[in-house]
Short mmCIF file of C-alpha atoms in Angstrom, two decimals:
data_model
loop_
_atom_site.label_atom_id
_atom_site.label_comp_id
_atom_site.label_asym_id
_atom_site.label_seq_id
_atom_site.Cartn_x
_atom_site.Cartn_y
_atom_site.Cartn_z
CA UNK J 232 151.55 117.98 37.52
CA UNK J 233 154.50 115.87 37.33
CA UNK J 234 153.77 112.49 36.26
CA UNK J 235 154.79 109.36 38.32
CA UNK J 236 156.64 106.67 36.71
CA UNK J 237 159.31 105.47 38.78
CA UNK J 238 158.17 103.58 41.84
CA UNK J 239 159.95 102.17 44.72
CA UNK J 240 158.43 100.01 47.22
CA UNK J 241 160.50 99.33 50.75
CA UNK J 242 159.45 95.97 52.01
CA UNK J 243 158.53 92.57 50.06
CA UNK J 244 156.06 91.13 52.14
CA UNK J 245 152.52 90.14 51.25
CA UNK J 246 151.69 94.39 51.02
CA UNK J 247 154.92 95.40 49.63
CA UNK J 248 154.87 92.87 47.02
CA UNK J 249 151.06 93.61 46.13
CA UNK J 250 151.67 97.03 45.68
CA UNK J 251 154.98 96.59 43.49
CA UNK J 252 152.49 94.14 41.43
CA UNK J 253 149.60 96.52 40.50
CA UNK J 254 152.20 99.31 39.81
CA UNK J 255 153.90 96.83 37.56
CA UNK J 256 150.72 95.95 35.91
CA UNK J 257 150.12 99.56 35.36
CA UNK J 258 153.19 99.93 33.28
CA UNK J 259 155.39 101.62 36.10
CA UNK J 260 159.17 100.84 36.70
CA UNK J 261 159.49 99.25 39.93
CA UNK J 262 162.24 99.10 42.51
CA UNK J 263 161.36 96.61 45.72
CA UNK J 264 164.25 96.97 48.41
CA UNK J 265 164.30 94.35 50.78
CA UNK J 266 166.90 93.98 53.89
CA UNK J 267 168.62 90.49 53.00
CA UNK J 268 169.32 88.20 50.03
CA UNK J 269 166.99 85.82 51.52
CA UNK J 270 164.21 88.30 51.61
CA UNK J 271 164.99 89.55 48.07
CA UNK J 272 164.48 85.69 46.87
CA UNK J 273 161.43 85.43 48.92
CA UNK J 274 160.04 88.73 47.62
CA UNK J 275 161.00 87.75 44.18
CA UNK J 276 159.05 84.50 44.33
CA UNK J 277 156.08 85.89 45.95
CA UNK J 278 155.67 88.39 43.09
CA UNK J 279 156.22 85.47 40.36
CA UNK J 280 153.47 83.31 41.99
CA UNK J 281 151.11 85.86 42.07
CA UNK J 282 151.53 87.32 38.45
CA UNK J 283 151.24 83.65 37.38
CA UNK J 284 148.12 83.19 38.97
CA UNK J 285 147.13 86.35 37.52
CA UNK J 286 148.10 85.32 34.08
CA UNK J 287 146.25 81.84 34.86
CA UNK J 288 142.75 83.55 35.45
CA UNK J 289 143.16 85.73 32.58
CA UNK J 290 143.91 89.41 34.51
CA UNK J 291 146.98 89.73 32.54
CA UNK J 292 148.49 88.73 29.42
CA UNK J 293 151.80 87.82 30.57
CA UNK J 294 153.31 87.16 33.93
CA UNK J 295 156.66 87.58 32.39
CA UNK J 296 156.32 90.87 31.13
CA UNK J 297 155.06 92.18 33.98
CA UNK J 298 157.75 90.74 36.15
CA UNK J 299 160.28 92.61 33.97
CA UNK J 300 159.45 95.66 35.10
CA UNK J 301 159.88 94.91 38.78
CA UNK J 302 163.62 94.79 40.15
CA UNK J 303 163.97 93.12 43.86
CA UNK J 304 167.35 94.32 45.61
CA UNK J 305 168.61 94.58 48.78
CA UNK J 306 170.27 98.05 48.52
CA UNK J 307 168.17 101.11 49.72
CA UNK J 308 170.22 103.71 47.38
CA UNK J 309 168.77 101.81 44.25
CA UNK J 310 165.73 104.07 45.19
CA UNK J 311 167.58 107.35 44.76
CA UNK J 312 166.05 107.97 41.14
CA UNK J 313 162.43 107.44 42.13
CA UNK J 314 159.55 109.64 41.58
CA UNK J 315 157.69 108.12 44.88
CA UNK J 316 158.84 105.79 47.39
CA UNK J 317 156.13 103.52 49.45
CA UNK J 318 157.11 102.28 52.52
CA UNK J 319 155.75 98.86 53.56
CA UNK J 320 157.93 97.72 56.19
CA UNK J 321 156.82 96.18 59.92
CA UNK J 322 154.37 98.11 61.72
CA UNK J 323 156.81 99.84 64.16
CA UNK J 324 157.16 103.49 64.65
CA UNK J 325 160.82 103.57 65.36
CA UNK J 326 161.50 101.28 62.19
CA UNK J 327 159.54 103.75 60.24
CA UNK J 328 160.95 107.09 61.48
CA UNK J 329 164.62 105.52 60.80
CA UNK J 330 163.73 104.35 57.21
CA UNK J 331 162.15 107.92 56.43
CA UNK J 332 165.16 109.61 57.73
CA UNK J 333 167.26 107.64 55.40
CA UNK J 334 164.97 107.84 52.53
CA UNK J 335 165.46 111.70 52.85
CA UNK J 336 168.88 111.27 52.41
CA UNK J 337 169.02 108.84 49.31
CA UNK J 338 166.08 110.18 47.36
CA UNK J 339 167.03 112.73 45.13
CA UNK J 340 164.54 114.69 43.64
CA UNK J 341 163.07 117.27 45.60
CA UNK J 342 160.00 116.56 44.05
CA UNK J 343 159.92 112.86 44.79
CA UNK J 344 157.01 111.53 47.34
CA UNK J 345 157.78 109.87 50.49
CA UNK J 346 154.80 107.68 51.33
CA UNK J 347 153.62 105.46 54.00
CA UNK J 348 151.77 102.29 53.95
CA UNK J 349 151.17 102.19 57.45
CA UNK J 350 147.66 101.35 58.59
CA UNK J 351 147.85 103.31 62.07
CA UNK J 352 150.90 105.42 62.81
CA UNK J 353 150.24 109.03 62.36
CA UNK J 354 152.00 110.34 59.34
CA UNK J 355 153.37 113.56 61.01
CA UNK J 356 155.63 111.30 63.23
CA UNK J 357 157.26 110.10 59.90
CA UNK J 358 157.07 113.38 58.25
CA UNK J 359 159.08 115.39 60.93
CA UNK J 360 162.04 112.55 60.33
CA UNK J 361 162.68 114.15 57.07
CA UNK J 362 163.73 117.53 55.63
CA UNK J 363 160.86 117.45 53.05
CA UNK J 364 157.42 117.17 55.33
CA UNK J 365 155.52 118.62 52.57
CA UNK J 366 156.28 115.84 50.48
CA UNK J 367 155.34 113.32 52.80
CA UNK J 368 151.78 111.49 53.33
CA UNK J 369 150.12 107.94 53.84
CA UNK J 370 149.22 106.02 50.81
CA UNK J 371 147.38 103.34 52.52
CA UNK J 372 146.70 100.02 50.34
CA UNK J 373 144.39 97.21 51.36
CA UNK J 374 145.24 93.32 51.23
CA UNK J 375 145.10 91.70 48.82
CA UNK J 376 146.19 94.95 46.83
CA UNK J 377 145.74 93.24 43.38
CA UNK J 378 142.22 92.82 44.45
CA UNK J 379 140.96 95.41 46.92
CA UNK J 380 139.99 98.92 45.05
CA UNK J 381 140.42 101.26 48.29
CA UNK J 382 143.34 103.50 48.95
CA UNK J 383 143.49 106.02 52.08
CA UNK J 384 145.14 109.16 51.16
CA UNK J 385 146.31 110.80 54.47
CA UNK J 386 148.29 114.17 54.43
CA UNK J 387 149.76 115.63 57.24
CA UNK J 388 149.39 119.11 58.53
CA UNK J 389 152.47 119.86 56.41
CA UNK J 390 151.78 118.02 53.42
CA UNK J 391 151.12 120.44 50.24
CA UNK J 392 148.20 119.96 48.40
CA UNK J 393 150.26 119.48 45.28
CA UNK J 394 151.70 116.45 47.00
CA UNK J 395 148.16 114.98 47.67
CA UNK J 396 147.14 115.53 44.37
CA UNK J 397 149.66 113.91 42.45
CA UNK J 398 149.28 111.01 44.83
CA UNK J 399 145.66 111.13 44.34
CA UNK J 400 146.05 111.11 40.41
CA UNK J 401 148.65 108.49 40.54
CA UNK J 402 146.20 105.95 43.01
CA UNK J 403 143.26 106.67 40.60
CA UNK J 404 143.97 107.48 37.08
CA UNK J 405 147.35 105.41 37.16
CA UNK J 406 146.68 102.15 39.14
CA UNK J 407 143.01 102.36 38.97
CA UNK J 408 142.13 102.34 42.55
CA UNK J 409 139.54 104.48 44.58
CA UNK J 410 140.98 107.05 47.15
CA UNK J 411 139.19 108.34 49.95
CA UNK J 412 140.55 111.31 52.13
CA UNK J 413 141.50 110.72 55.69
CA UNK J 414 142.71 113.05 58.59
CA UNK J 415 146.21 112.37 60.10
CA UNK J 416 144.69 110.40 62.89
CA UNK J 417 146.07 106.89 64.27
CA UNK J 418 143.99 103.86 62.41
CA UNK J 419 142.83 106.59 59.52
CA UNK J 420 138.93 105.47 58.50
CA UNK J 421 139.03 102.13 58.13
CA UNK J 422 140.98 100.58 61.02
CA UNK J 423 139.51 103.09 63.31
CA UNK J 424 136.39 101.40 62.71
CA UNK J 425 137.67 97.80 62.13
CA UNK J 426 139.78 97.17 64.61
CA UNK J 427 137.43 97.73 67.59
CA UNK J 428 135.20 95.67 65.89
CA UNK J 429 137.94 92.65 65.52
CA UNK J 430 138.79 93.19 69.44
CA UNK J 431 135.16 92.71 70.29
CA UNK J 432 135.18 89.40 68.23
CA UNK J 433 138.34 88.28 70.21
CA UNK J 434 136.86 89.30 73.72
CA UNK J 435 133.67 87.52 72.89
CA UNK J 436 135.64 84.39 72.14
CA UNK J 437 138.28 85.05 75.00
CA UNK J 438 135.27 84.83 77.52
CA UNK J 439 133.53 81.55 76.12
CA UNK J 440 130.69 83.57 74.94
CA UNK J 441 130.61 81.55 71.71
CA UNK J 442 133.08 79.64 69.21
CA UNK J 443 135.17 80.99 66.47
CA UNK J 444 132.97 79.40 64.05
CA UNK J 445 129.94 80.61 65.54
CA UNK J 446 131.17 84.29 65.61
CA UNK J 447 132.27 84.25 62.06
CA UNK J 448 129.05 82.31 60.79
CA UNK J 449 126.94 84.98 62.55
CA UNK J 450 128.35 87.76 60.82
CA UNK J 451 128.81 86.16 57.26
CA UNK J 452 125.41 84.74 57.41
CA UNK J 453 123.51 87.22 59.64
CA UNK J 454 124.81 90.59 58.58
CA UNK J 455 126.14 89.55 55.04
CA UNK J 456 129.84 90.07 55.93
CA UNK J 457 132.14 88.39 53.24
CA UNK J 458 134.14 86.97 56.16
CA UNK J 459 133.80 86.86 59.65
CA UNK J 460 135.99 88.86 61.97
CA UNK J 461 138.39 86.29 63.47
CA UNK J 462 139.14 84.96 59.62
CA UNK J 463 139.69 88.66 58.76
CA UNK J 464 142.13 88.79 61.85
CA UNK J 465 143.89 85.56 60.85
CA UNK J 466 144.04 87.08 57.15
CA UNK J 467 145.40 90.63 58.46
CA UNK J 468 147.95 88.84 60.60
CA UNK J 469 147.50 88.72 64.44
CA UNK J 470 150.51 90.69 65.22
CA UNK J 471 149.70 93.69 62.87
CA UNK J 472 146.03 93.86 64.60
CA UNK J 473 147.68 94.44 67.84
CA UNK J 474 150.08 97.03 66.59
CA UNK J 475 147.16 98.71 65.27
CA UNK J 476 145.56 98.36 68.45
CA UNK J 477 148.31 99.83 70.47
CA UNK J 478 148.69 102.73 68.05
CA UNK J 479 145.14 103.37 68.43
CA UNK J 480 145.23 103.25 72.05
CA UNK J 481 148.17 105.47 72.50
CA UNK J 482 146.62 108.10 70.52
CA UNK J 483 142.84 107.97 72.01
CA UNK J 484 143.24 105.99 75.35
CA UNK J 485 139.84 104.50 74.59
CA UNK J 486 139.32 101.10 76.27
CA UNK J 487 137.65 99.53 73.22
CA UNK J 488 141.06 99.81 71.60
CA UNK J 489 143.19 97.68 73.94
CA UNK J 490 144.35 94.79 72.90
CA UNK J 491 142.65 91.81 74.82
CA UNK J 492 145.28 89.53 76.84
CA UNK J 493 144.54 86.74 74.44
CA UNK J 494 145.55 88.48 71.14
CA UNK J 495 148.83 89.30 73.18
CA UNK J 496 149.65 85.81 74.17
CA UNK J 497 148.82 84.38 70.38
CA UNK J 498 151.29 87.04 68.91
CA UNK J 499 153.72 86.25 71.83
CA UNK J 500 153.52 82.40 70.63
CA UNK J 501 153.68 83.24 66.84
CA UNK J 502 150.29 82.14 66.30
CA UNK J 503 149.58 85.05 63.71
CA UNK J 504 146.91 83.69 61.36
CA UNK J 505 147.20 82.63 57.72
CA UNK J 506 151.10 83.64 57.65
CA UNK J 507 152.20 81.44 60.08
CA UNK J 508 149.51 78.58 59.26
CA UNK J 509 147.77 78.94 62.54
CA UNK J 510 145.65 81.83 64.27
CA UNK J 511 142.04 81.40 65.26
CA UNK J 512 141.88 78.81 62.62
CA UNK J 513 144.66 76.16 61.24
CA UNK J 514 145.84 76.62 57.58
#
């Protein structure tokens, strides 16, 4: 089985930078691609800050040494020699499809894996944009990536067994994560369960049934959840919650997957949670 040493990540936001960090901490050679020079600088700063925190807490010996294994650029062709490229851009089907079409032309090795960190979009929709659907699958990490151990592996109907097993060895043996197998259905395992739960909490708050604080305290103190559903929505990002809900609803047409009006209004107002400083709570 061919080892994976050269890793590409497209997108240097919260998820992309976290994926890059865990790979560099595992000794991989990492290239992160962003869309603009400003985004490159922001991604580099995000990585540096996270690694310095890890160093201060004794999680790694040297932030500088890990950072040396990461290049952040604004040129997609820098991914040509990668063994795996992990897409971590905005949760938008058209944007991801266009990116996979370009990656198929750029990444030279026929054995290279093209992976998506999508949290909800069916992998087949991305795979058919390429001439190598057998080498496309979902590799879905969870936020914060350096902390949470779970990764969902999502092969499509066209993914080779060898591709899935290489991805499993990479995730488990190289990165030290735990992989679970998922069918190629919108939401996979975790979000297919989690998003309806969060949407129910939003509807409860929207109806005036209970305050955000009381809803979250109820689940933390009464059901031993580490975090309440509305605080969790703020952490995920309300735009991402809405995008996943829409993807689930498009696939299954179940009312419990429909985004509540309040969620739509908050996204329109750019009240997206922690990343904008205000969502159901103020940060």
